[in-house]
PDB file of C-alpha atoms in Angstrom:
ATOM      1  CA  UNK A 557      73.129 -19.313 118.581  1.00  0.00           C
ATOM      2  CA  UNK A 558      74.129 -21.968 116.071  1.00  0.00           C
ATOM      3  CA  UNK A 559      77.002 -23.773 115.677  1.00  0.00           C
ATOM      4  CA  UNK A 560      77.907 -25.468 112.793  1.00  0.00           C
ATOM      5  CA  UNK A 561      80.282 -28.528 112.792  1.00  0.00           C
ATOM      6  CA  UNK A 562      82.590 -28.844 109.837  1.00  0.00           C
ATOM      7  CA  UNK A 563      84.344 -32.365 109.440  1.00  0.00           C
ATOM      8  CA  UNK A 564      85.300 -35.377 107.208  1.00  0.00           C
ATOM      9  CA  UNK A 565      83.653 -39.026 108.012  1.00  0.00           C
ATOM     10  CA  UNK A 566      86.923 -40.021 109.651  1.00  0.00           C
ATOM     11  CA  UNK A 567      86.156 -37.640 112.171  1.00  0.00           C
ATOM     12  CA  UNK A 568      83.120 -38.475 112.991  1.00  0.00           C
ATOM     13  CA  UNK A 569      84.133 -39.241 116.701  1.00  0.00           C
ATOM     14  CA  UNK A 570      85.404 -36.135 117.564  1.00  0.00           C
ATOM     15  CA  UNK A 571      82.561 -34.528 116.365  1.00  0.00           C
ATOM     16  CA  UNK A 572      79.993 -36.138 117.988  1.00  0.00           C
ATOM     17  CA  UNK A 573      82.204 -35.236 121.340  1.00  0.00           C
ATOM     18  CA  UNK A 574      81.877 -31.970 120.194  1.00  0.00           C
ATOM     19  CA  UNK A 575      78.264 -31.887 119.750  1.00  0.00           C
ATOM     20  CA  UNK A 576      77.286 -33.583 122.538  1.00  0.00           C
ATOM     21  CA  UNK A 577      79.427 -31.460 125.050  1.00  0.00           C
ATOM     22  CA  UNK A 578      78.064 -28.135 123.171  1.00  0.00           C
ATOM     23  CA  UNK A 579      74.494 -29.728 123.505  1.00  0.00           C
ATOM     24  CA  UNK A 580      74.846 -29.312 127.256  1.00  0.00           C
ATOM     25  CA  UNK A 581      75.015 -25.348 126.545  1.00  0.00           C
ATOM     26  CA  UNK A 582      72.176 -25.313 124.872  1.00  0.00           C
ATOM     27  CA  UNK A 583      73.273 -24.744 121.684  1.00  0.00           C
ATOM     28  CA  UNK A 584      71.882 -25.366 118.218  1.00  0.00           C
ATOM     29  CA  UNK A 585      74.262 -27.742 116.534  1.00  0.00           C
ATOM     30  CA  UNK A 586      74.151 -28.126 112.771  1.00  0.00           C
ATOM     31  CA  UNK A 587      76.963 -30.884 111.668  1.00  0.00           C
ATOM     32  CA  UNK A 588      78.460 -30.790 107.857  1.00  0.00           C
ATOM     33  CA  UNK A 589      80.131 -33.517 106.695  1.00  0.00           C
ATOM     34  CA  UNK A 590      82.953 -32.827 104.376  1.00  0.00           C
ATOM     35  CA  UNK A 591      82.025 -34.995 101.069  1.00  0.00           C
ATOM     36  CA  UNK A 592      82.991 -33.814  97.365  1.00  0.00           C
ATOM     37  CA  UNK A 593      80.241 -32.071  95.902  1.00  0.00           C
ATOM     38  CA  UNK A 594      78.814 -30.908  99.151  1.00  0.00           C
ATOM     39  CA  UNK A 595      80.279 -27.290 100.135  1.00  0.00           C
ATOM     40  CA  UNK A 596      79.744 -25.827 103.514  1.00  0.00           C
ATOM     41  CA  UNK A 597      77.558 -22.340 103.574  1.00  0.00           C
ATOM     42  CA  UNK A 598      75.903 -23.826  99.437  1.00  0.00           C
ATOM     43  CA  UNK A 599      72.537 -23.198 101.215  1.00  0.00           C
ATOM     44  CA  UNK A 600      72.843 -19.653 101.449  1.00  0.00           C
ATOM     45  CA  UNK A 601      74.740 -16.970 103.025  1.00  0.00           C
ATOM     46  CA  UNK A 602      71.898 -16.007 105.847  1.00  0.00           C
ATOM     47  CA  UNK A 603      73.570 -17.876 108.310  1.00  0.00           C
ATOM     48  CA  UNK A 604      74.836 -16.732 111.974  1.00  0.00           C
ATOM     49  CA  UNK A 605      77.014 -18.284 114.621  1.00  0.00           C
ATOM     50  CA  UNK A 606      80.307 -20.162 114.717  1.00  0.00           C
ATOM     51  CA  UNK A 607      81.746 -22.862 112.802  1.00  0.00           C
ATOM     52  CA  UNK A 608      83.786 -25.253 114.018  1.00  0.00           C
ATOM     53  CA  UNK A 609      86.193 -26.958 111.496  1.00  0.00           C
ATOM     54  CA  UNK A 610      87.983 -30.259 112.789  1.00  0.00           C
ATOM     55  CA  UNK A 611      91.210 -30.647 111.321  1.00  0.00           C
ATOM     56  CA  UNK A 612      92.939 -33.845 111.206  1.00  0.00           C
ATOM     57  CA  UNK A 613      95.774 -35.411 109.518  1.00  0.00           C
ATOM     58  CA  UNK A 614      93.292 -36.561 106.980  1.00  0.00           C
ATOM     59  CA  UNK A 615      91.184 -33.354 106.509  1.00  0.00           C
ATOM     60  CA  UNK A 616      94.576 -32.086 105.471  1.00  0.00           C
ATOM     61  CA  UNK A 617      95.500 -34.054 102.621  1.00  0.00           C
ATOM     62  CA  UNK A 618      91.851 -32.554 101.268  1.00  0.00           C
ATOM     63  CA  UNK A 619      91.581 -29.722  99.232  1.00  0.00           C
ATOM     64  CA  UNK A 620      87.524 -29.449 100.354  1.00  0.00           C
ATOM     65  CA  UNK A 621      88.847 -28.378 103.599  1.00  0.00           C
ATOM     66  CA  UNK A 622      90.817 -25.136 102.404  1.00  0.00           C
ATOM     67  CA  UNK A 623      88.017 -24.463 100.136  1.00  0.00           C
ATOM     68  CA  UNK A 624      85.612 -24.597 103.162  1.00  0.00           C
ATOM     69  CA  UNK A 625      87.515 -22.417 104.738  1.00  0.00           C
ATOM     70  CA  UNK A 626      88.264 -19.659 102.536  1.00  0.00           C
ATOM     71  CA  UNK A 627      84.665 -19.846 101.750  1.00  0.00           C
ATOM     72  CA  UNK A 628      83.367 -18.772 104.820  1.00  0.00           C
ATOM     73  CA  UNK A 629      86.229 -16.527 105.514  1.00  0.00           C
ATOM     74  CA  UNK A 630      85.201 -14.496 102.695  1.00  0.00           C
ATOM     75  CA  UNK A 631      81.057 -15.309 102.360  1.00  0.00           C
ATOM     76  CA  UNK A 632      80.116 -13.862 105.952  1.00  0.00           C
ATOM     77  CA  UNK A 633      83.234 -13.896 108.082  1.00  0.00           C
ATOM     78  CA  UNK A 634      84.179 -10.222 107.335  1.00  0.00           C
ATOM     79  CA  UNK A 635      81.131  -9.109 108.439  1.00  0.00           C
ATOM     80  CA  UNK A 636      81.284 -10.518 111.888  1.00  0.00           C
ATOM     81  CA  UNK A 637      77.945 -13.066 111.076  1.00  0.00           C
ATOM     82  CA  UNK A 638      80.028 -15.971 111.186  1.00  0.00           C
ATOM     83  CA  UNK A 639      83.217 -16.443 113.597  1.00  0.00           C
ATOM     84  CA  UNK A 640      85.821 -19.468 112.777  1.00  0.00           C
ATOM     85  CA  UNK A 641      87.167 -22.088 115.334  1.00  0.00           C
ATOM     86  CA  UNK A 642      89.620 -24.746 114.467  1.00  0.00           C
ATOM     87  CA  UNK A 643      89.870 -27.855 116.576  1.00  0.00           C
ATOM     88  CA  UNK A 644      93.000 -29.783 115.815  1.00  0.00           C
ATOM     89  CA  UNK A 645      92.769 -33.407 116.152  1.00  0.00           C
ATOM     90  CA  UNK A 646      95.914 -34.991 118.325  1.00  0.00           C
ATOM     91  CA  UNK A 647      98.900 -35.308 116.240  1.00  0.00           C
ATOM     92  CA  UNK A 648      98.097 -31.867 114.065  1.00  0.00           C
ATOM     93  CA  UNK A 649      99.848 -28.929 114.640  1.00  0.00           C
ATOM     94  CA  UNK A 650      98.745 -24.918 113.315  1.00  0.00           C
ATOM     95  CA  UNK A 651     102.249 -25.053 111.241  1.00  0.00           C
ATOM     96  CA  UNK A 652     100.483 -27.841 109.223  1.00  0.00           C
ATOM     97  CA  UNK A 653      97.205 -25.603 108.722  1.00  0.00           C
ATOM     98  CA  UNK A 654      97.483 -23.801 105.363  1.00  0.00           C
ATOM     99  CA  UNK A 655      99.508 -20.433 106.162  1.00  0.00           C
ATOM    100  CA  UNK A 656      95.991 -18.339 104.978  1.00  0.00           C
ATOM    101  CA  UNK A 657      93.703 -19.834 107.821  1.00  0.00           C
ATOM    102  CA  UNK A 658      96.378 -19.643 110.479  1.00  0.00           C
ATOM    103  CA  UNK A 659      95.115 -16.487 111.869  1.00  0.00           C
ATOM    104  CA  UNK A 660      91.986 -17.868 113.011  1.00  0.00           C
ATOM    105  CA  UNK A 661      90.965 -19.120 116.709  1.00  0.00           C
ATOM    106  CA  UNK A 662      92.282 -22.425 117.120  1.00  0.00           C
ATOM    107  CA  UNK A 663      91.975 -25.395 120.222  1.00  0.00           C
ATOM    108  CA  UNK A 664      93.609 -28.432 120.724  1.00  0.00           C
ATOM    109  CA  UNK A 665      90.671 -31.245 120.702  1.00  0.00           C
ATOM    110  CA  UNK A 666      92.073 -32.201 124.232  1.00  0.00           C
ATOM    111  CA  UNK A 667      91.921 -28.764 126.090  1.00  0.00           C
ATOM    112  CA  UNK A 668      87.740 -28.944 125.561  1.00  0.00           C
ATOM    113  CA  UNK A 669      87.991 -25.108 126.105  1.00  0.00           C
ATOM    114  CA  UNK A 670      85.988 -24.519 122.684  1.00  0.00           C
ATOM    115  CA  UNK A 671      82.446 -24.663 124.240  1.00  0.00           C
ATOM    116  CA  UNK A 672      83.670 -21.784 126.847  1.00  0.00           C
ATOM    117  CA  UNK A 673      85.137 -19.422 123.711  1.00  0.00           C
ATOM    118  CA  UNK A 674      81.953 -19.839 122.275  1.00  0.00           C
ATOM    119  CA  UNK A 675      80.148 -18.998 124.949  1.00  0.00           C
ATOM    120  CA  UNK A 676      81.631 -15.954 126.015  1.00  0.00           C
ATOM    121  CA  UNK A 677      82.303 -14.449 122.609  1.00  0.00           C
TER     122      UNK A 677
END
């Protein structure tokens, strides 16, 4: 299974603590960095898995971010090929998520109960 890792360079941190704890499952971790120009799922809609969007206070003020997510909502999410996860960086709560992407599976980045979702999903 793949797992692809949505965030902005601020967030680097938490995404490497992502990766590396969903590296001890075994899973195949592909990590997109949020930068203008660059859109996540512009390779091609063949892909499979989960994505895992970090949202921050930062990744907030960004209009990539709603884009992103919209984008795979509507690309491969309907048909069950791609599944959505939001990780919320401290200090971020799902009222400050745009109202169209509330709806989706969402973890505090403390709780660390992501990799288990995933897993049993």
């Amino acid at each position: 299974m793949s797992v692809y890792i949505s965030c902005f360079d601020i967030d680097g941190d938490s995404c490497e603590e992502i990766e590396k704890e969903l590296q001890k499952h075994h899973m195949n971790i592909i990590r997109h960095e949020n930068t203008p120009g660059r859109f996540l799922l512009s390779d091609g809609d063949n892909r499979e898995g989960w994505i895992i969007v970090i949202v921050s206070k930062e990744s907030l003020k960004s209009e990539l971010l709603s884009f992103n997510l919209i984008k795979c909502l509507t690309a491969d999410g309907d048909d069950g090929i791609l599944r959505i996860l939001l990780v919320l960086r401290s200090g971020v709560n799902i009222s400050e998520v745009p109202r169209c992407i509330r709806w989706v599976t969402v973890f505090s980045e403390d709780e660390k109960s992501y990799k288990n979702w995933i897993e049993n999903q």
